[in-house]
Tab-separated table of C-alpha atoms and ligand atoms in Angstrom:
chain	number	residue	atom	x	y	z
H	1	MET	CA	160.537	79.672	147.756
H	2	SER	CA	161.732	82.993	149.157
H	3	THR	CA	159.810	86.090	149.174
H	4	ASP	CA	162.475	88.222	147.418
H	5	ARG	CA	162.221	86.404	144.178
H	6	THR	CA	160.346	87.795	141.231
H	7	LEU	CA	158.405	86.388	138.427
H	8	ALA	CA	157.975	88.361	135.432
H	9	ILE	CA	155.082	87.452	132.988
H	10	LEU	CA	155.289	89.161	129.649
H	11	GLY	CA	152.021	89.374	127.828
H	12	ALA	CA	148.712	89.995	129.927
H	13	SER	CA	146.060	87.840	128.138
H	14	LEU	CA	144.759	84.242	129.057
H	15	ALA	CA	148.073	82.403	129.048
H	16	GLY	CA	149.832	85.329	131.064
H	17	ALA	CA	146.877	85.848	133.579
H	18	LYS	CA	146.645	82.195	134.113
H	19	ALA	CA	150.357	81.989	134.644
H	20	ALA	CA	150.056	84.422	137.463
H	21	GLU	CA	147.286	82.537	139.012
H	22	GLY	CA	148.919	79.208	138.607
H	23	ALA	CA	152.058	80.604	140.428
H	24	ARG	CA	150.010	81.814	143.319
H	25	GLN	CA	147.891	78.740	143.619
H	26	ALA	CA	151.165	76.695	143.826
H	27	GLY	CA	152.119	78.826	146.734
H	28	PHE	CA	154.520	81.098	145.441
H	29	ASP	CA	154.775	84.253	147.750
H	30	GLY	CA	157.512	86.187	145.974
H	31	ARG	CA	156.670	89.235	143.519
H	32	ILE	CA	154.640	88.620	140.344
H	33	VAL	CA	154.656	91.335	137.678
H	34	LEU	CA	152.125	90.737	134.745
H	35	ILE	CA	152.971	93.106	131.851
H	36	GLY	CA	150.691	93.756	128.935
H	37	ASP	CA	150.402	96.275	126.359
H	38	GLU	CA	146.570	96.181	125.938
H	39	ASP	CA	145.001	99.133	127.794
H	40	THR	CA	142.581	96.658	129.550
H	41	ALA	CA	142.388	93.845	132.314
H	42	PRO	CA	143.386	90.387	130.777
H	43	TYR	CA	140.436	89.074	128.666
H	44	GLU	CA	139.467	85.923	126.566
H	45	ARG	CA	139.084	86.376	122.785
H	46	PRO	CA	136.805	83.788	121.539
H	47	PRO	CA	133.392	86.033	122.257
H	48	LEU	CA	134.997	88.696	120.116
H	49	SER	CA	133.963	86.695	116.770
H	50	LYS	CA	130.777	85.753	118.298
H	51	ALA	CA	128.443	87.175	120.933
H	52	VAL	CA	130.722	90.504	121.481
H	53	LEU	CA	130.920	91.143	117.847
H	54	ARG	CA	127.086	90.725	117.391
H	55	GLY	CA	126.723	93.087	120.348
H	56	GLU	CA	124.731	90.533	122.198
H	57	GLU	CA	127.520	90.648	125.191
H	58	PRO	CA	129.447	93.646	126.355
H	59	PRO	CA	133.198	93.303	126.196
H	60	GLU	CA	133.649	93.267	129.984
H	61	THR	CA	132.057	89.841	130.408
H	62	THR	CA	135.178	88.368	128.703
H	63	ARG	CA	137.443	89.221	131.556
H	64	VAL	CA	139.871	86.343	132.679
H	65	HIS	CA	139.282	87.288	136.454
H	66	ASP	CA	136.944	89.463	138.385
H	67	ASP	CA	137.756	92.990	139.159
H	68	GLY	CA	140.144	93.022	142.199
H	69	PHE	CA	141.518	89.627	141.644
H	70	TYR	CA	145.119	91.004	140.759
H	71	ALA	CA	145.102	93.291	143.758
H	72	GLU	CA	143.810	90.398	146.106
H	73	HIS	CA	146.532	88.118	144.795
H	74	ASP	CA	149.291	90.748	145.204
H	75	ILE	CA	149.898	90.504	141.338
H	76	ASP	CA	151.065	93.677	139.967
H	77	LEU	CA	149.430	94.438	136.467
H	78	VAL	CA	151.503	96.829	134.470
H	79	THR	CA	150.358	98.370	131.272
H	80	ASP	CA	153.320	98.694	128.974
H	81	HIS	CA	155.062	97.192	126.141
H	82	VAL	CA	158.022	95.094	126.741
H	83	ASP	CA	160.744	96.030	124.459
H	84	ARG	CA	163.563	93.798	125.425
H	85	VAL	CA	164.413	90.751	127.712
H	86	ASP	CA	168.016	90.260	128.854
H	87	PRO	CA	168.294	86.664	130.003
H	88	GLU	CA	171.962	87.300	131.389
H	89	ARG	CA	171.286	90.299	133.424
H	90	ARG	CA	167.733	88.961	134.246
H	91	THR	CA	165.939	92.087	133.298
H	92	VAL	CA	163.112	93.202	131.163
H	93	GLN	CA	163.139	96.740	129.327
H	94	LEU	CA	159.684	98.360	129.137
H	95	ALA	CA	158.830	101.008	126.361
H	96	GLY	CA	157.822	103.491	129.175
H	97	GLY	CA	161.475	103.622	130.402
H	98	ASP	CA	161.217	100.925	133.502
H	99	GLU	CA	163.177	98.032	133.906
H	100	VAL	CA	161.969	94.970	135.772
H	101	ARG	CA	164.469	92.571	137.354
H	102	PHE	CA	163.126	88.949	137.418
H	103	ASP	CA	164.362	85.575	138.579
H	104	SER	CA	162.240	83.596	136.196
H	105	ALA	CA	159.925	84.691	133.544
H	106	VAL	CA	156.948	83.500	131.402
H	107	ILE	CA	156.501	84.774	127.925
H	108	ALA	CA	152.835	84.780	126.929
H	109	THR	CA	152.867	87.272	123.979
H	110	GLY	CA	150.539	85.364	121.919
H	111	ALA	CA	149.888	85.782	118.139
H	112	GLU	CA	148.978	88.709	115.742
H	113	PRO	CA	147.101	88.632	112.624
H	114	ARG	CA	148.872	88.091	109.394
H	115	PRO	CA	148.607	91.117	107.298
H	116	LEU	CA	147.257	90.935	103.711
H	117	THR	CA	149.952	91.787	101.202
H	118	VAL	CA	147.765	92.288	97.765
H	119	PRO	CA	147.537	95.923	96.198
H	120	GLY	CA	144.750	97.864	98.105
H	121	ALA	CA	145.356	96.193	101.447
H	122	GLU	CA	145.980	99.583	103.063
H	123	LEU	CA	142.600	101.116	102.015
H	124	ASP	CA	139.984	101.867	104.638
H	125	GLY	CA	137.275	99.562	105.495
H	126	VAL	CA	140.022	96.678	105.484
H	127	LEU	CA	139.808	95.347	109.152
H	128	TYR	CA	141.345	92.660	111.313
H	129	LEU	CA	140.202	90.937	114.487
H	130	ARG	CA	142.355	90.216	117.597
H	131	SER	CA	141.358	92.703	120.275
H	132	VAL	CA	138.278	93.996	121.875
H	133	GLY	CA	138.833	97.194	120.077
H	134	ASP	CA	138.858	95.330	116.630
H	135	SER	CA	135.662	93.638	117.405
H	136	LEU	CA	133.911	96.833	118.386
H	137	ARG	CA	135.186	98.564	115.421
H	138	LEU	CA	134.216	95.699	113.033
H	139	GLN	CA	130.654	95.438	114.872
H	140	ALA	CA	130.204	99.174	113.722
H	141	ALA	CA	131.278	98.637	110.364
H	142	ILE	CA	129.328	95.615	109.822
H	143	ARG	CA	126.277	97.338	110.793
H	144	ASP	CA	126.957	100.174	108.142
H	145	ALA	CA	128.115	97.734	105.211
H	146	SER	CA	126.348	96.994	102.025
H	147	ARG	CA	128.268	94.030	101.531
H	148	VAL	CA	131.038	92.372	103.796
H	149	ALA	CA	133.846	90.265	102.257
H	150	VAL	CA	135.513	87.871	104.558
H	151	ILE	CA	139.013	86.895	103.234
H	152	GLY	CA	139.904	83.490	104.707
H	153	ALA	CA	137.482	80.604	105.694
H	154	GLY	CA	139.694	79.301	108.707
H	155	TRP	CA	138.070	79.591	112.173
H	156	ILE	CA	138.215	83.305	112.459
H	157	GLY	CA	136.970	83.888	109.153
H	158	SER	CA	134.160	81.430	109.200
H	159	GLU	CA	132.824	82.727	112.579
H	160	VAL	CA	132.908	86.387	111.288
H	161	ALA	CA	131.021	85.366	108.213
H	162	ALA	CA	128.500	83.528	110.437
H	163	SER	CA	128.134	86.520	112.794
H	164	ALA	CA	128.085	89.184	110.142
H	165	CYS	CA	125.266	86.976	108.447
H	166	GLN	CA	123.491	86.860	111.689
H	167	MET	CA	123.617	90.664	111.985
H	168	GLY	CA	121.925	91.052	108.722
H	169	ALA	CA	124.967	91.741	106.579
H	170	ASP	CA	125.228	90.474	102.889
H	171	VAL	CA	128.308	88.380	103.119
H	172	VAL	CA	130.796	86.852	100.793
H	173	LEU	CA	133.340	84.441	102.071
H	174	VAL	CA	136.596	83.817	99.869
H	175	GLU	CA	138.812	81.057	100.410
H	176	PRO	CA	141.593	79.490	98.022
H	177	ALA	CA	141.048	76.009	99.417
H	178	PRO	CA	138.064	73.907	98.164
H	179	THR	CA	136.114	74.064	101.509
H	180	PRO	CA	136.147	76.184	104.707
H	181	LEU	CA	138.303	74.975	107.286
H	182	TYR	CA	140.002	72.630	105.026
H	183	GLY	CA	143.497	72.785	106.503
H	184	VAL	CA	142.141	71.537	109.768
H	185	LEU	CA	139.147	69.355	108.671
H	186	GLY	CA	139.682	68.211	105.137
H	187	GLU	CA	137.257	68.108	102.370
H	188	THR	CA	134.541	65.712	103.654
H	189	ILE	CA	133.952	67.640	107.186
H	190	GLY	CA	135.047	70.970	105.570
H	191	GLY	CA	132.103	70.250	103.094
H	192	VAL	CA	129.482	70.422	105.940
H	193	PHE	CA	130.651	74.005	106.820
H	194	ALA	CA	130.520	74.853	103.267
H	195	GLN	CA	126.978	73.796	103.144
H	196	LEU	CA	126.112	75.408	106.665
H	197	HIS	CA	127.286	78.929	105.395
H	198	THR	CA	125.422	78.466	102.036
H	199	ASP	CA	122.342	77.457	103.812
H	200	HIS	CA	122.382	80.657	105.978
H	201	GLY	CA	122.947	82.838	102.718
H	202	VAL	CA	126.726	83.333	102.723
H	203	GLU	CA	127.982	83.433	99.263
H	204	LEU	CA	131.071	81.183	98.962
H	205	ARG	CA	133.967	81.836	96.629
H	206	LEU	CA	136.230	78.780	97.132
H	207	GLY	CA	139.134	77.595	95.256
H	208	THR	CA	140.306	81.133	94.514
H	209	GLY	CA	142.461	83.620	96.313
H	210	LEU	CA	142.505	87.269	96.427
H	211	ARG	CA	144.204	89.508	93.787
H	212	GLU	CA	143.573	93.019	94.705
H	213	LEU	CA	141.283	95.447	96.716
H	214	ARG	CA	139.968	98.469	94.897
H	215	GLY	CA	138.596	101.846	96.167
H	216	THR	CA	139.559	105.463	96.385
H	217	THR	CA	140.142	105.744	100.178
H	218	THR	CA	137.655	103.174	101.125
H	219	VAL	CA	137.521	99.720	99.690
H	220	SER	CA	134.636	99.279	97.191
H	221	GLU	CA	135.243	95.964	95.637
H	222	ILE	CA	137.686	93.002	95.623
H	223	VAL	CA	139.214	91.144	92.719
H	224	LEU	CA	139.549	87.404	93.099
H	225	GLU	CA	142.421	85.571	91.434
H	226	ASP	CA	140.053	83.905	89.060
H	227	GLY	CA	138.999	87.360	87.542
H	228	ARG	CA	135.678	87.747	89.299
H	229	VAL	CA	134.995	91.237	90.854
H	230	GLU	CA	132.981	91.339	94.133
H	231	PRO	CA	131.565	94.510	95.663
H	232	ALA	CA	132.453	94.959	99.186
H	233	ASP	CA	132.544	98.023	101.422
H	234	VAL	CA	134.024	96.178	104.387
H	235	VAL	CA	136.767	93.554	104.155
H	236	VAL	CA	137.553	91.332	107.124
H	237	VAL	CA	140.995	89.536	106.828
H	238	GLY	CA	141.219	86.160	108.509
H	239	VAL	CA	144.229	84.639	106.796
H	240	GLY	CA	146.042	83.419	110.005
H	241	VAL	CA	148.225	84.600	112.823
H	242	THR	CA	151.811	84.557	113.367
H	243	PRO	CA	153.244	84.049	116.978
H	244	ARG	CA	154.868	87.180	118.547
H	245	THR	CA	158.415	85.727	119.019
H	246	GLU	CA	160.352	88.888	118.551
H	247	LEU	CA	161.296	89.234	122.250
H	248	ALA	CA	162.326	85.840	122.553
H	249	SER	CA	164.534	86.017	119.343
H	250	SER	CA	166.259	89.256	120.253
H	251	ALA	CA	166.974	87.543	123.682
H	252	GLY	CA	168.630	84.542	121.799
H	253	LEU	CA	166.205	81.813	122.602
H	254	VAL	CA	165.501	79.061	120.099
H	255	VAL	CA	162.509	79.915	117.848
H	256	ASP	CA	160.946	77.914	115.187
H	257	ASN	CA	157.357	78.767	114.546
H	258	GLY	CA	157.051	79.792	118.049
H	259	ILE	CA	159.222	79.746	121.273
H	260	VAL	CA	160.609	76.325	121.345
H	261	VAL	CA	159.977	74.765	124.898
H	262	ASP	CA	160.274	71.475	126.435
H	263	GLN	CA	157.307	69.360	127.883
H	264	TYR	CA	157.805	71.529	130.999
H	265	LEU	CA	157.351	74.527	129.011
H	266	GLU	CA	160.877	75.978	129.526
H	267	SER	CA	162.540	77.550	126.854
H	268	SER	CA	166.278	77.022	125.781
H	269	SER	CA	167.226	79.736	128.299
H	270	ALA	CA	166.894	78.127	131.882
H	271	GLY	CA	164.176	79.881	133.859
H	272	ILE	CA	162.497	81.496	130.949
H	273	TYR	CA	159.088	79.688	130.110
H	274	ALA	CA	156.562	80.122	127.343
H	275	ALA	CA	152.878	79.514	127.029
H	276	GLY	CA	149.830	79.709	125.007
H	277	ASP	CA	149.797	80.780	121.320
H	278	VAL	CA	153.517	81.780	121.244
H	279	ALA	CA	154.832	78.667	122.431
H	280	SER	CA	155.801	75.516	120.313
H	281	ALA	CA	155.958	72.867	122.964
H	282	TRP	CA	157.179	69.337	122.976
H	283	HIS	CA	154.280	67.063	123.155
H	284	PRO	CA	154.833	63.707	124.971
H	285	HIS	CA	151.935	62.112	123.163
H	286	TYR	CA	152.794	63.206	119.775
H	287	GLY	CA	156.481	62.972	120.214
H	288	ARG	CA	156.963	66.404	118.683
H	289	HIS	CA	156.755	69.950	119.219
H	290	ILE	CA	153.327	71.490	118.506
H	291	ARG	CA	152.015	75.238	118.522
H	292	VAL	CA	148.241	75.477	119.267
H	293	GLU	CA	146.400	78.425	118.673
H	294	HIS	CA	143.366	77.892	120.868
H	295	TRP	CA	141.853	79.009	123.952
H	296	ALA	CA	142.076	75.904	125.923
H	297	ASN	CA	145.927	75.665	125.201
H	298	ALA	CA	146.333	79.250	126.779
H	299	LEU	CA	143.933	78.468	129.671
H	300	ASN	CA	145.920	75.461	130.668
H	301	GLN	CA	149.389	75.930	129.547
H	302	GLY	CA	149.478	79.195	131.385
H	303	PRO	CA	149.173	77.687	134.906
H	304	THR	CA	151.790	75.137	134.301
H	305	ALA	CA	154.231	77.619	133.149
H	306	GLY	CA	153.580	79.711	136.153
H	307	ARG	CA	153.917	76.760	138.512
H	308	ASN	CA	157.132	75.475	136.630
H	309	ALA	CA	158.552	79.059	136.682
H	310	THR	CA	158.022	79.231	140.498
H	311	GLY	CA	159.711	75.833	141.382
H	312	GLN	CA	157.360	72.784	140.336
H	313	ARG	CA	158.323	70.592	137.321
H	314	ASP	CA	154.955	69.342	135.801
H	315	ALA	CA	154.894	67.973	132.216
H	316	TYR	CA	152.369	69.697	129.847
H	317	ASP	CA	150.681	66.680	128.037
H	318	ARG	CA	146.913	67.714	127.858
H	319	LEU	CA	145.515	66.879	124.321
H	320	PRO	CA	144.840	69.809	122.286
H	321	TYR	CA	141.109	70.980	122.535
H	322	PHE	CA	139.044	73.846	120.814
H	323	PHE	CA	135.566	74.634	120.032
H	324	SER	CA	133.698	76.793	117.515
H	325	ASP	CA	130.134	78.115	117.254
H	326	GLN	CA	128.717	79.072	113.912
H	327	TYR	CA	125.037	79.775	113.763
H	328	ASP	CA	123.340	76.850	115.364
H	329	LEU	CA	126.256	74.656	114.828
H	330	GLY	CA	128.403	73.904	117.985
H	331	MET	CA	131.601	71.776	117.995
H	332	GLU	CA	134.501	70.638	119.805
H	333	TYR	CA	137.540	69.142	118.649
H	334	VAL	CA	140.071	66.901	120.618
H	335	GLY	CA	143.583	65.920	119.293
H	336	TYR	CA	145.722	67.009	116.372
H	337	ALA	CA	145.131	65.163	113.032
H	338	ALA	CA	147.732	65.246	110.349
H	339	LYS	CA	146.653	66.612	106.768
H	340	ASP	CA	146.691	63.025	105.334
H	341	ASP	CA	144.991	61.205	108.173
H	342	ALA	CA	141.821	59.291	107.026
H	343	VAL	CA	138.498	60.346	108.575
H	344	VAL	CA	135.463	58.262	109.606
H	345	VAL	CA	132.023	59.407	110.833
H	346	ARG	CA	129.540	58.260	113.315
H	347	GLY	CA	126.111	60.077	112.720
H	348	ASP	CA	124.791	62.063	109.972
H	349	LEU	CA	126.599	64.803	108.116
H	350	LYS	CA	123.395	66.055	106.287
H	351	THR	CA	121.764	66.735	109.701
H	352	ARG	CA	125.078	68.171	111.125
H	353	GLU	CA	124.902	65.871	114.215
H	354	PHE	CA	127.849	63.657	114.139
H	355	VAL	CA	131.173	62.835	115.580
H	356	ALA	CA	134.212	62.647	113.107
H	357	PHE	CA	137.357	60.604	113.965
H	358	TRP	CA	140.646	61.175	112.231
H	359	HIS	CA	143.141	58.225	112.328
H	360	ARG	CA	146.065	56.594	111.030
H	361	ASP	CA	145.759	52.733	110.684
H	362	GLY	CA	143.088	52.843	113.344
H	363	ASN	CA	145.071	54.961	115.675
H	364	VAL	CA	142.759	57.979	116.517
H	365	THR	CA	144.559	61.195	116.200
H	366	ALA	CA	141.672	63.655	116.655
H	367	ALA	CA	137.852	63.684	117.144
H	368	MET	CA	135.226	66.336	116.604
H	369	ASN	CA	131.707	66.068	118.069
H	370	VAL	CA	129.334	68.403	116.188
H	371	ASN	CA	125.774	69.265	117.757
H	372	VAL	CA	126.473	66.137	119.927
H	373	TRP	CA	127.340	67.061	123.655
H	374	ASP	CA	128.672	65.798	126.732
H	375	VAL	CA	131.178	63.180	124.805
H	376	VAL	CA	134.371	65.116	125.133
H	377	GLU	CA	135.964	62.922	127.959
H	378	GLU	CA	134.983	59.801	125.846
H	379	LEU	CA	136.828	61.385	122.850
H	380	ARG	CA	139.869	62.173	125.117
H	381	ALA	CA	140.176	58.714	126.006
H	382	ILE	CA	139.895	57.402	122.500
H	383	VAL	CA	142.351	59.894	121.166
H	384	GLY	CA	144.770	59.484	124.194
H	385	ALA	CA	144.762	55.869	123.807
H	386	ASP	CA	148.000	54.265	122.393
H	387	ARG	CA	146.176	51.608	120.525
H	388	ALA	CA	144.037	51.178	117.461
H	389	ALA	CA	140.380	51.401	117.589
H	390	ASP	CA	138.060	48.936	115.748
H	391	LEU	CA	136.650	51.486	112.992
H	392	ASP	CA	133.416	49.524	112.675
H	393	ARG	CA	132.867	49.914	116.525
H	394	LEU	CA	133.913	53.607	116.289
H	395	THR	CA	131.400	54.459	113.631
H	396	ASP	CA	128.410	52.364	115.051
H	397	PRO	CA	126.186	54.734	117.037
H	398	ASP	CA	124.854	51.708	118.919
H	399	VAL	CA	128.261	51.104	120.551
H	400	PRO	CA	128.660	53.517	123.357
H	401	LEU	CA	131.749	55.785	122.994
H	402	ALA	CA	132.971	54.756	126.416
H	403	GLU	CA	133.108	51.061	125.226
H	404	VAL	CA	135.015	51.689	121.647
H	405	ILE	CA	138.490	51.408	123.021
J	1	FAD	C1	138.270	86.582	117.561
J	1	FAD	C2	139.000	85.372	117.983
J	1	FAD	C3	138.094	84.315	118.334
J	1	FAD	C4	138.568	83.015	118.785
J	1	FAD	N1	137.717	82.052	119.095
J	1	FAD	C5	138.303	80.861	119.640
J	1	FAD	C6	137.517	79.794	119.726
J	1	FAD	O1	136.067	79.793	119.500
J	1	FAD	N2	137.974	78.717	120.185
J	1	FAD	C7	139.359	78.655	120.595
J	1	FAD	O2	139.791	77.473	121.150
J	1	FAD	N3	140.201	79.613	120.417
J	1	FAD	C8	139.791	80.622	119.879
J	1	FAD	N4	140.514	81.899	119.572
J	1	FAD	C9	141.944	81.831	120.012
J	1	FAD	C10	142.168	81.967	121.418
J	1	FAD	O3	141.599	83.287	121.683
J	1	FAD	C11	143.850	82.242	121.576
J	1	FAD	O4	144.315	80.884	121.472
J	1	FAD	C12	144.090	82.742	122.794
J	1	FAD	O5	143.928	84.182	122.912
J	1	FAD	C13	145.614	82.734	123.195
J	1	FAD	O6	146.060	83.483	124.355
J	1	FAD	P1	147.422	83.958	124.515
J	1	FAD	O7	147.292	84.554	125.983
J	1	FAD	O8	148.522	82.754	124.401
J	1	FAD	O9	147.644	85.040	123.559
J	1	FAD	P2	146.884	86.282	123.211
J	1	FAD	O10	145.465	86.246	123.538
J	1	FAD	O11	147.518	86.713	121.744
J	1	FAD	O12	147.516	87.606	124.231
J	1	FAD	C14	148.916	87.991	124.126
J	1	FAD	C15	148.907	89.262	124.876
J	1	FAD	O13	150.269	89.601	125.161
J	1	FAD	C16	150.345	90.959	124.514
J	1	FAD	N5	151.793	91.389	124.093
J	1	FAD	C17	152.358	90.778	122.962
J	1	FAD	N6	153.556	91.342	122.869
J	1	FAD	C18	153.733	92.144	123.973
J	1	FAD	C19	154.846	92.874	124.409
J	1	FAD	N7	155.994	92.911	123.830
J	1	FAD	N8	154.728	93.459	125.703
J	1	FAD	C20	153.610	93.570	126.333
J	1	FAD	N9	152.497	92.888	126.014
J	1	FAD	C21	152.620	92.124	125.011
J	1	FAD	C22	149.327	91.268	123.552
J	1	FAD	O14	149.007	92.623	123.358
J	1	FAD	C23	148.115	90.339	124.196
J	1	FAD	O15	147.385	91.094	125.119
J	1	FAD	C24	139.914	82.925	119.233
J	1	FAD	C25	140.820	84.250	119.004
J	1	FAD	C26	140.332	85.327	118.394
J	1	FAD	C27	141.345	86.462	118.188
């Protein structure tokens, strides 16, 4: 590796900051330019719907690295928006007018919330949650709210509903599917989360979408597709995110629900890599491209992309992992289940202490521990095994998880 090479990293959040760290740890001694358009040092987002939103932790605690890390590791942290990448000329054009030349690049531009498109979506009081600023704005709004409506009971919507409820707000949670988290967990396990929210006083409106928001300048009520009208002076939109692929598309890279990369996280343009929420990566275990919108994926893909962009050739084959905390329920999920995979349970759904396994003819595709701890490595081994598990042993709490496969 020669010192005159430049690695440009586009997007300075978890995946981007970890890409810079990974390149330096691998011994890269060229120039690293880490460019992000948020006016803050790289930070992690999970606390923004949890402790930071509830005002229990200041946002500074979510920083990816300590102050001083970037200077100590000779990483140029540039605050600007990247307008364009030119793979032929090997340049990046910044909105502020500067041009950065690169030898290799990592695109880590993440994802952004999908906007509501119903009438009234532009009213004041309709809020999204992605950044620290969003979280602090939402915190203030929830404190002043008479009633909070959360649209969408995916992970973000469910966590915001829980936090708003813990902050003392009246909360209604609207979801067109039959249960919260239905798309990932299915009806049986999604039902556990429905009961969890109900037990804490959140009003659920399931099986119905949103037709319209009403108000003069500020939202005052929401109208559901089934005709019901719910008062709400704060509306939080959690209807999913879309990968920020504009730079890649305009540069001619292959994009298909994310920047398409191989198992080395390299895109269709040699020397340009992608990591985190924006990357649709070939996964050797699943034998297809998957795009994962979770913290651990950004945390681990970032360094792999940074290392590979500076000369190594490591395949990224970690199983997807994520976690969520809602009220007193903590959970972790390993793997990637398809919608029609069957589910079996070890433990008790009613007391919310269990491990759920999704499987296809006994081959476990994903597992989730709920209020059961220190089992993730065993679950990883079960999900990662290339053979079917005995379902009776899988669900028998007397058989240690380490002996199931
Ligand atoms: C509120 C919230 C709670 C979450 N909770 C959990 C959780 O409990 N568990 C879990 O597993 N995951 C959780 N996640 C998901 C997790 O935070 C994401 O998977 C992770 O942030 C992805 O990191 P990333 O670096 O790939 O992208 P991002 O975090 O989206 O960062 C991309 C960065 O690139 C910048 N950028 C984009 N385009 C440009 C451009 N053209 N020029 C310059 N900069 C640009 C963006 O401004 C941003 O700073 C949560 C997410 C949110 C929003």
